[in-house]
mmCIF file of C-alpha atoms in Angstrom:
data_model
loop_
_atom_site.group_PDB
_atom_site.id
_atom_site.type_symbol
_atom_site.label_atom_id
_atom_site.label_comp_id
_atom_site.label_asym_id
_atom_site.label_seq_id
_atom_site.Cartn_x
_atom_site.Cartn_y
_atom_site.Cartn_z
ATOM 1 C CA UNK H 1 -14.020 -112.642 108.334
ATOM 2 C CA UNK H 2 -12.430 -111.047 111.424
ATOM 3 C CA UNK H 3 -8.873 -109.755 111.118
ATOM 4 C CA UNK H 4 -7.626 -112.259 113.707
ATOM 5 C CA UNK H 5 -9.163 -115.155 111.770
ATOM 6 C CA UNK H 6 -7.619 -113.949 108.498
ATOM 7 C CA UNK H 7 -4.215 -113.788 110.168
ATOM 8 C CA UNK H 8 -4.692 -117.278 111.572
ATOM 9 C CA UNK H 9 -5.482 -118.686 108.122
ATOM 10 C CA UNK H 10 -2.449 -116.998 106.539
ATOM 11 C CA UNK H 11 -0.158 -118.231 109.270
ATOM 12 C CA UNK H 12 -1.575 -121.748 109.041
ATOM 13 C CA UNK H 13 -0.746 -121.763 105.327
ATOM 14 C CA UNK H 14 2.784 -120.613 106.086
ATOM 15 C CA UNK H 15 3.108 -123.364 108.656
ATOM 16 C CA UNK H 16 1.997 -125.977 106.164
ATOM 17 C CA UNK H 17 4.767 -124.921 103.805
ATOM 18 C CA UNK H 18 7.270 -124.837 106.659
ATOM 19 C CA UNK H 19 6.547 -128.426 107.648
ATOM 20 C CA UNK H 20 7.262 -129.515 104.105
ATOM 21 C CA UNK H 21 10.660 -127.847 103.964
ATOM 22 C CA UNK H 22 11.656 -127.777 107.645
ATOM 23 C CA UNK H 23 14.702 -129.522 108.989
ATOM 24 C CA UNK H 24 14.506 -133.291 109.292
ATOM 25 C CA UNK H 25 14.442 -134.454 112.921
ATOM 26 C CA UNK H 26 16.534 -137.175 114.421
ATOM 27 C CA UNK H 27 14.873 -140.590 114.436
ATOM 28 C CA UNK H 28 12.650 -141.117 117.475
ATOM 29 C CA UNK H 29 11.923 -144.792 118.201
ATOM 30 C CA UNK H 30 8.261 -145.639 117.685
ATOM 31 C CA UNK H 31 7.435 -142.324 116.029
ATOM 32 C CA UNK H 32 7.534 -141.118 112.439
ATOM 33 C CA UNK H 33 7.097 -137.912 110.469
ATOM 34 C CA UNK H 34 3.888 -137.933 108.444
ATOM 35 C CA UNK H 35 2.341 -140.584 110.679
ATOM 36 C CA UNK H 36 -1.217 -139.478 109.813
ATOM 37 C CA UNK H 37 -0.723 -138.987 106.073
ATOM 38 C CA UNK H 38 -3.006 -141.901 105.218
ATOM 39 C CA UNK H 39 -5.358 -142.077 108.210
ATOM 40 C CA UNK H 40 -5.939 -138.340 108.756
ATOM 41 C CA UNK H 41 -4.028 -136.271 106.200
ATOM 42 C CA UNK H 42 -5.448 -132.959 107.464
ATOM 43 C CA UNK H 43 -4.522 -133.564 111.105
ATOM 44 C CA UNK H 44 -1.450 -131.359 111.304
ATOM 45 C CA UNK H 45 -2.967 -128.503 109.306
ATOM 46 C CA UNK H 46 -6.047 -128.589 111.564
ATOM 47 C CA UNK H 47 -3.870 -128.301 114.667
ATOM 48 C CA UNK H 48 -1.864 -125.496 113.052
ATOM 49 C CA UNK H 49 -5.014 -123.525 112.332
ATOM 50 C CA UNK H 50 -6.186 -123.833 115.941
ATOM 51 C CA UNK H 51 -2.787 -122.815 117.312
ATOM 52 C CA UNK H 52 -2.464 -119.940 114.851
ATOM 53 C CA UNK H 53 -5.825 -118.539 115.883
ATOM 54 C CA UNK H 54 -5.051 -118.872 119.597
ATOM 55 C CA UNK H 55 -1.611 -117.242 119.292
ATOM 56 C CA UNK H 56 -2.986 -114.428 117.113
ATOM 57 C CA UNK H 57 -5.346 -113.584 119.967
ATOM 58 C CA UNK H 58 -2.802 -114.038 122.784
ATOM 59 C CA UNK H 59 0.902 -114.765 122.305
ATOM 60 C CA UNK H 60 1.005 -116.036 125.880
ATOM 61 C CA UNK H 61 -0.961 -119.095 124.790
ATOM 62 C CA UNK H 62 1.920 -119.992 122.479
ATOM 63 C CA UNK H 63 4.369 -119.867 125.368
ATOM 64 C CA UNK H 64 1.933 -121.994 127.353
ATOM 65 C CA UNK H 65 1.751 -124.641 124.630
ATOM 66 C CA UNK H 66 5.541 -125.005 124.535
ATOM 67 C CA UNK H 67 5.625 -125.359 128.308
ATOM 68 C CA UNK H 68 2.704 -127.798 128.221
ATOM 69 C CA UNK H 69 4.768 -130.256 126.177
ATOM 70 C CA UNK H 70 7.644 -130.055 128.666
ATOM 71 C CA UNK H 71 5.377 -130.571 131.678
ATOM 72 C CA UNK H 72 3.622 -133.452 129.950
ATOM 73 C CA UNK H 73 6.707 -135.316 128.781
ATOM 74 C CA UNK H 74 8.688 -135.049 132.019
ATOM 75 C CA UNK H 75 5.889 -136.723 134.003
ATOM 76 C CA UNK H 76 5.141 -140.293 132.867
ATOM 77 C CA UNK H 77 6.288 -139.537 129.315
ATOM 78 C CA UNK H 78 4.628 -137.689 126.423
ATOM 79 C CA UNK H 79 1.140 -139.113 126.889
ATOM 80 C CA UNK H 80 -1.153 -136.095 127.389
ATOM 81 C CA UNK H 81 -1.655 -137.052 131.030
ATOM 82 C CA UNK H 82 -1.228 -133.379 131.939
ATOM 83 C CA UNK H 83 -4.509 -132.620 130.157
ATOM 84 C CA UNK H 84 -6.722 -134.829 132.323
ATOM 85 C CA UNK H 85 -9.240 -133.049 134.545
ATOM 86 C CA UNK H 86 -10.060 -134.116 138.111
ATOM 87 C CA UNK H 87 -12.840 -136.683 138.473
ATOM 88 C CA UNK H 88 -14.565 -138.422 141.353
ATOM 89 C CA UNK H 89 -12.135 -141.327 141.029
ATOM 90 C CA UNK H 90 -9.043 -139.135 140.449
ATOM 91 C CA UNK H 91 -9.390 -135.863 142.298
ATOM 92 C CA UNK H 92 -5.784 -134.713 141.931
ATOM 93 C CA UNK H 93 -4.422 -135.245 138.407
ATOM 94 C CA UNK H 94 -1.129 -133.777 137.193
ATOM 95 C CA UNK H 95 -2.573 -130.379 136.306
ATOM 96 C CA UNK H 96 -3.271 -129.845 140.022
ATOM 97 C CA UNK H 97 0.307 -130.685 141.067
ATOM 98 C CA UNK H 98 2.316 -127.851 142.685
ATOM 99 C CA UNK H 99 4.402 -127.060 139.565
ATOM 100 C CA UNK H 100 1.269 -126.924 137.390
ATOM 101 C CA UNK H 101 -1.683 -125.535 139.309
ATOM 102 C CA UNK H 102 -2.604 -121.982 138.282
ATOM 103 C CA UNK H 103 0.447 -122.073 136.039
ATOM 104 C CA UNK H 104 -0.155 -124.036 132.842
ATOM 105 C CA UNK H 105 -1.879 -122.513 129.814
ATOM 106 C CA UNK H 106 -3.064 -123.671 126.419
ATOM 107 C CA UNK H 107 -5.688 -126.232 127.403
ATOM 108 C CA UNK H 108 -8.429 -124.475 125.442
ATOM 109 C CA UNK H 109 -6.288 -124.379 122.288
ATOM 110 C CA UNK H 110 -5.726 -128.128 122.610
ATOM 111 C CA UNK H 111 -9.475 -128.639 123.109
ATOM 112 C CA UNK H 112 -10.240 -126.648 119.956
ATOM 113 C CA UNK H 113 -7.681 -128.593 117.930
ATOM 114 C CA UNK H 114 -8.936 -131.937 119.218
ATOM 115 C CA UNK H 115 -12.583 -131.098 118.494
ATOM 116 C CA UNK H 116 -11.731 -130.134 114.922
ATOM 117 C CA UNK H 117 -9.570 -133.219 114.396
ATOM 118 C CA UNK H 118 -12.275 -135.498 115.804
ATOM 119 C CA UNK H 119 -14.787 -134.020 113.402
ATOM 120 C CA UNK H 120 -12.490 -134.774 110.476
ATOM 121 C CA UNK H 121 -11.078 -138.123 111.642
ATOM 122 C CA UNK H 122 -12.888 -139.608 114.654
ATOM 123 C CA UNK H 123 -10.805 -141.755 116.987
ATOM 124 C CA UNK H 124 -7.604 -141.416 114.976
ATOM 125 C CA UNK H 125 -5.310 -138.688 116.366
ATOM 126 C CA UNK H 126 -4.083 -138.862 119.942
ATOM 127 C CA UNK H 127 -4.116 -135.932 122.326
ATOM 128 C CA UNK H 128 -0.425 -136.567 122.970
ATOM 129 C CA UNK H 129 0.355 -135.961 119.299
ATOM 130 C CA UNK H 130 -1.795 -132.834 119.299
ATOM 131 C CA UNK H 131 0.190 -131.477 122.263
ATOM 132 C CA UNK H 132 3.439 -132.168 120.375
ATOM 133 C CA UNK H 133 2.179 -130.604 117.132
ATOM 134 C CA UNK H 134 0.870 -127.565 119.027
ATOM 135 C CA UNK H 135 4.222 -126.993 120.755
ATOM 136 C CA UNK H 136 5.987 -127.262 117.397
ATOM 137 C CA UNK H 137 3.609 -124.771 115.786
ATOM 138 C CA UNK H 138 3.780 -122.345 118.711
ATOM 139 C CA UNK H 139 7.590 -122.430 118.500
ATOM 140 C CA UNK H 140 7.422 -121.630 114.811
ATOM 141 C CA UNK H 141 5.046 -118.730 115.285
ATOM 142 C CA UNK H 142 6.720 -117.124 118.294
ATOM 143 C CA UNK H 143 10.190 -117.396 116.747
ATOM 144 C CA UNK H 144 9.151 -115.428 113.691
ATOM 145 C CA UNK H 145 9.260 -118.685 111.674
ATOM 146 C CA UNK H 146 12.914 -119.353 112.541
ATOM 147 C CA UNK H 147 12.317 -122.468 114.665
ATOM 148 C CA UNK H 148 11.171 -124.728 111.858
ATOM 149 C CA UNK H 149 10.965 -128.511 112.106
ATOM 150 C CA UNK H 150 8.868 -131.592 111.448
ATOM 151 C CA UNK H 151 7.405 -133.347 114.498
ATOM 152 C CA UNK H 152 7.240 -137.152 114.443
ATOM 153 C CA UNK H 153 3.971 -138.670 115.639
ATOM 154 C CA UNK H 154 2.441 -141.954 116.717
ATOM 155 C CA UNK H 155 2.056 -141.378 120.473
ATOM 156 C CA UNK H 156 -0.792 -142.819 122.488
ATOM 157 C CA UNK H 157 -2.599 -141.195 125.405
ATOM 158 C CA UNK H 158 -1.990 -142.402 128.944
ATOM 159 C CA UNK H 159 -4.711 -143.248 131.438
ATOM 160 C CA UNK H 160 -2.783 -142.380 134.601
ATOM 161 C CA UNK H 161 -2.392 -138.833 135.911
ATOM 162 C CA UNK H 162 -1.421 -138.056 139.492
ATOM 163 C CA UNK H 163 -0.384 -134.768 141.048
ATOM 164 C CA UNK H 164 2.084 -136.582 143.297
ATOM 165 C CA UNK H 165 4.222 -137.422 140.243
ATOM 166 C CA UNK H 166 4.884 -133.805 139.322
ATOM 167 C CA UNK H 167 7.246 -132.603 142.071
ATOM 168 C CA UNK H 168 9.758 -135.470 141.725
ATOM 169 C CA UNK H 169 9.721 -135.169 137.930
ATOM 170 C CA UNK H 170 9.810 -131.435 137.184
ATOM 171 C CA UNK H 171 12.839 -129.330 138.182
ATOM 172 C CA UNK H 172 12.022 -126.519 140.625
ATOM 173 C CA UNK H 173 12.720 -122.859 139.906
ATOM 174 C CA UNK H 174 15.459 -123.004 142.544
ATOM 175 C CA UNK H 175 17.355 -125.892 140.910
ATOM 176 C CA UNK H 176 21.141 -125.744 140.666
ATOM 177 C CA UNK H 177 22.992 -126.628 137.487
ATOM 178 C CA UNK H 178 23.791 -130.099 138.862
ATOM 179 C CA UNK H 179 20.130 -130.607 139.803
ATOM 180 C CA UNK H 180 19.049 -129.621 136.305
ATOM 181 C CA UNK H 181 21.553 -131.905 134.598
ATOM 182 C CA UNK H 182 20.501 -134.832 136.793
ATOM 183 C CA UNK H 183 16.802 -134.166 136.198
ATOM 184 C CA UNK H 184 17.169 -134.004 132.425
ATOM 185 C CA UNK H 185 19.468 -137.052 132.390
ATOM 186 C CA UNK H 186 16.689 -139.114 133.959
ATOM 187 C CA UNK H 187 14.651 -138.305 130.863
ATOM 188 C CA UNK H 188 17.422 -139.237 128.432
ATOM 189 C CA UNK H 189 18.415 -135.630 127.750
ATOM 190 C CA UNK H 190 21.964 -134.318 128.142
ATOM 191 C CA UNK H 191 23.359 -131.057 129.518
ATOM 192 C CA UNK H 192 23.307 -129.335 126.148
ATOM 193 C CA UNK H 193 19.666 -130.334 125.627
ATOM 194 C CA UNK H 194 18.887 -128.764 129.000
ATOM 195 C CA UNK H 195 20.672 -125.502 128.195
ATOM 196 C CA UNK H 196 19.085 -125.317 124.745
ATOM 197 C CA UNK H 197 15.559 -126.072 125.972
ATOM 198 C CA UNK H 198 15.935 -123.485 128.733
ATOM 199 C CA UNK H 199 15.701 -120.937 125.926
ATOM 200 C CA UNK H 200 11.937 -121.451 126.023
ATOM 201 C CA UNK H 201 12.113 -119.046 128.969
ATOM 202 C CA UNK H 202 12.456 -116.261 126.419
ATOM 203 C CA UNK H 203 8.646 -116.240 126.259
ATOM 204 C CA UNK H 204 5.940 -116.402 128.861
ATOM 205 C CA UNK H 205 5.606 -115.124 132.404
ATOM 206 C CA UNK H 206 6.513 -116.290 135.897
ATOM 207 C CA UNK H 207 4.567 -115.616 139.073
ATOM 208 C CA UNK H 208 6.379 -113.576 141.686
ATOM 209 C CA UNK H 209 5.787 -116.372 144.182
ATOM 210 C CA UNK H 210 8.073 -118.655 142.151
ATOM 211 C CA UNK H 211 11.134 -116.419 142.333
ATOM 212 C CA UNK H 212 10.651 -113.370 144.550
ATOM 213 C CA UNK H 213 11.875 -114.848 147.842
ATOM 214 C CA UNK H 214 15.445 -115.468 146.715
ATOM 215 C CA UNK H 215 15.763 -113.072 143.790
ATOM 216 C CA UNK H 216 14.290 -109.770 144.957
ATOM 217 C CA UNK H 217 15.376 -109.541 148.589
ATOM 218 C CA UNK H 218 17.659 -106.715 149.671
ATOM 219 C CA UNK H 219 20.387 -109.314 150.155
ATOM 220 C CA UNK H 220 19.453 -111.098 146.916
ATOM 221 C CA UNK H 221 21.686 -113.765 145.436
ATOM 222 C CA UNK H 222 24.945 -112.493 143.983
ATOM 223 C CA UNK H 223 24.027 -114.113 140.667
ATOM 224 C CA UNK H 224 21.448 -111.424 139.865
ATOM 225 C CA UNK H 225 22.120 -107.897 138.686
ATOM 226 C CA UNK H 226 21.342 -105.619 141.670
ATOM 227 C CA UNK H 227 19.392 -103.075 139.621
ATOM 228 C CA UNK H 228 17.340 -105.888 138.066
ATOM 229 C CA UNK H 229 16.624 -107.308 141.529
ATOM 230 C CA UNK H 230 15.424 -103.882 142.712
ATOM 231 C CA UNK H 231 13.193 -103.550 139.646
ATOM 232 C CA UNK H 232 11.636 -106.954 140.264
ATOM 233 C CA UNK H 233 11.141 -106.157 143.927
ATOM 234 C CA UNK H 234 9.249 -102.959 143.071
ATOM 235 C CA UNK H 235 7.084 -104.695 140.487
ATOM 236 C CA UNK H 236 6.238 -107.689 142.637
ATOM 237 C CA UNK H 237 5.503 -105.714 145.792
ATOM 238 C CA UNK H 238 3.480 -103.052 143.998
ATOM 239 C CA UNK H 239 1.415 -105.567 142.056
ATOM 240 C CA UNK H 240 1.066 -107.909 145.021
ATOM 241 C CA UNK H 241 -0.736 -105.186 146.950
ATOM 242 C CA UNK H 242 -3.466 -105.148 144.315
ATOM 243 C CA UNK H 243 -3.539 -108.552 142.606
ATOM 244 C CA UNK H 244 -2.154 -111.124 145.044
ATOM 245 C CA UNK H 245 0.400 -113.059 142.974
ATOM 246 C CA UNK H 246 1.438 -111.015 139.955
ATOM 247 C CA UNK H 247 3.323 -112.245 136.918
ATOM 248 C CA UNK H 248 6.456 -110.843 135.289
ATOM 249 C CA UNK H 249 7.698 -111.413 131.740
ATOM 250 C CA UNK H 250 10.544 -113.906 131.693
ATOM 251 C CA UNK H 251 12.322 -111.825 129.047
ATOM 252 C CA UNK H 252 11.814 -108.089 129.437
ATOM 253 C CA UNK H 253 13.633 -107.318 126.162
ATOM 254 C CA UNK H 254 11.653 -109.431 123.661
ATOM 255 C CA UNK H 255 8.825 -110.823 125.816
ATOM 256 C CA UNK H 256 6.728 -112.344 123.010
ATOM 257 C CA UNK H 257 9.552 -113.648 120.812
ATOM 258 C CA UNK H 258 11.119 -117.084 121.086
ATOM 259 C CA UNK H 259 14.734 -116.131 120.487
ATOM 260 C CA UNK H 260 18.270 -116.195 121.832
ATOM 261 C CA UNK H 261 17.802 -112.981 123.829
ATOM 262 C CA UNK H 262 17.239 -115.224 126.862
ATOM 263 C CA UNK H 263 20.909 -116.231 126.809
ATOM 264 C CA UNK H 264 22.071 -112.631 126.637
ATOM 265 C CA UNK H 265 19.882 -111.988 129.659
ATOM 266 C CA UNK H 266 21.544 -114.919 131.453
ATOM 267 C CA UNK H 267 24.991 -113.486 130.700
ATOM 268 C CA UNK H 268 23.900 -110.102 132.060
ATOM 269 C CA UNK H 269 22.425 -111.821 135.162
ATOM 270 C CA UNK H 270 19.004 -110.400 134.386
ATOM 271 C CA UNK H 271 16.841 -113.522 134.575
ATOM 272 C CA UNK H 272 13.978 -114.313 136.924
ATOM 273 C CA UNK H 273 14.658 -117.838 138.122
ATOM 274 C CA UNK H 274 17.570 -119.200 140.106
ATOM 275 C CA UNK H 275 17.528 -122.159 137.712
ATOM 276 C CA UNK H 276 18.167 -119.730 134.830
ATOM 277 C CA UNK H 277 21.078 -118.112 136.658
ATOM 278 C CA UNK H 278 22.431 -121.612 137.342
ATOM 279 C CA UNK H 279 23.433 -121.902 133.686
ATOM 280 C CA UNK H 280 26.565 -119.937 134.556
ATOM 281 C CA UNK H 281 27.610 -122.180 137.438
ATOM 282 C CA UNK H 282 30.199 -124.141 135.442
ATOM 283 C CA UNK H 283 32.628 -123.066 132.692
ATOM 284 C CA UNK H 284 31.192 -125.599 130.256
ATOM 285 C CA UNK H 285 27.621 -124.462 130.870
ATOM 286 C CA UNK H 286 28.664 -120.823 130.494
ATOM 287 C CA UNK H 287 30.307 -121.717 127.174
ATOM 288 C CA UNK H 288 27.025 -123.235 125.954
ATOM 289 C CA UNK H 289 25.157 -120.103 127.039
ATOM 290 C CA UNK H 290 27.570 -117.862 125.129
ATOM 291 C CA UNK H 291 27.268 -120.101 122.074
ATOM 292 C CA UNK H 292 23.467 -119.913 122.204
ATOM 293 C CA UNK H 293 23.534 -116.141 122.674
ATOM 294 C CA UNK H 294 25.139 -115.606 119.279
ATOM 295 C CA UNK H 295 22.963 -114.563 116.369
ATOM 296 C CA UNK H 296 22.800 -116.573 113.180
ATOM 297 C CA UNK H 297 20.162 -119.176 113.884
ATOM 298 C CA UNK H 298 22.358 -121.793 115.529
ATOM 299 C CA UNK H 299 20.318 -121.869 118.747
ATOM 300 C CA UNK H 300 17.074 -122.122 116.770
ATOM 301 C CA UNK H 301 18.359 -125.234 114.982
ATOM 302 C CA UNK H 302 19.460 -126.832 118.247
ATOM 303 C CA UNK H 303 16.163 -125.967 119.901
ATOM 304 C CA UNK H 304 14.246 -127.683 117.111
ATOM 305 C CA UNK H 305 16.283 -130.890 117.513
ATOM 306 C CA UNK H 306 15.956 -130.805 121.298
ATOM 307 C CA UNK H 307 12.175 -130.357 121.084
ATOM 308 C CA UNK H 308 11.867 -133.459 118.914
ATOM 309 C CA UNK H 309 14.100 -135.389 121.299
ATOM 310 C CA UNK H 310 12.065 -134.295 124.327
ATOM 311 C CA UNK H 311 8.813 -135.132 122.555
ATOM 312 C CA UNK H 312 9.992 -138.741 122.289
ATOM 313 C CA UNK H 313 10.243 -139.320 126.055
ATOM 314 C CA UNK H 314 8.331 -142.298 127.412
ATOM 315 C CA UNK H 315 6.086 -142.855 124.403
ATOM 316 C CA UNK H 316 3.266 -145.257 125.313
ATOM 317 C CA UNK H 317 2.843 -148.555 123.488
ATOM 318 C CA UNK H 318 -0.525 -150.107 122.662
ATOM 319 C CA UNK H 319 -2.127 -151.815 125.639
ATOM 320 C CA UNK H 320 -4.676 -151.381 128.379
ATOM 321 C CA UNK H 321 -2.848 -148.336 129.784
ATOM 322 C CA UNK H 322 -2.784 -146.479 126.459
ATOM 323 C CA UNK H 323 -5.495 -145.232 124.126
ATOM 324 C CA UNK H 324 -6.593 -142.478 121.767
ATOM 325 C CA UNK H 325 -8.922 -140.323 123.845
ATOM 326 C CA UNK H 326 -12.122 -138.970 122.381
ATOM 327 C CA UNK H 327 -11.876 -136.008 124.771
ATOM 328 C CA UNK H 328 -8.438 -134.880 125.904
ATOM 329 C CA UNK H 329 -9.698 -134.020 129.394
ATOM 330 C CA UNK H 330 -11.060 -137.484 130.301
ATOM 331 C CA UNK H 331 -10.005 -141.073 129.702
ATOM 332 C CA UNK H 332 -12.168 -143.326 127.554
ATOM 333 C CA UNK H 333 -14.583 -145.641 129.311
#
């Protein structure tokens, strides 16, 4: 067995134990922990194995899976609509929307998990639940097992996916604190949820095109450390000359670890996005940032609760607009 596969198996076993003793989530209407215990008892362990293998090969896939849940749930609810590919009858699904195109990752890991689940339990586990499980497992792995929680399940997959829904639903990288609070409030999430979930920016990369214009200019915003702005400008310009639209780690200190370093970066004004810097725009928001920056696992616990809360947005009920897809990339016919 290859070393990467051995690591994936060991991590999957650790994840199985973690789910058994992880923190209990808040109740999410219509969802329940252990939803597949009778109909597909291996479902969660199968997803964990697929995620573990993908993250062992590339930690960036883990960051992509966390982000995939956010981009799915904020557009038409947590219904796996972000996974749908373009077809003759729907040429511009969500994944081709401006916030998503050439940006989202993790689709292949979801495909692998779904294929394995379908082999074990055909027609039983929704793609939407697989996306939620995968984000949970990626959080656990990238946090060094510190973000540990059970994910309720019972979601159905949506049949609608339109790129035009993405821009009004997903906050832009230039969003102010007020914009962010309003955007999250529309999804039933409060200001603290927003600040806590922003910590996901401690992993992954951002394309220079999403932040360079306002953050790396000579007269860059006052809310960015000048030396950091100069460093970003050099990296983006140098790489742009050879690769077109380069990417930069969102957290230069611990780029592959889901941790509270992000908040220390915010306090030092060394973050990529204007929406990250916006977390210092009000005294109350700054207090939440300082609280999250402290060591001791408090942010990790809050992040776990906020992930469960976000994963309960807009859950689909049974009906002609909801289903359990056989293939996560296409609706059933």
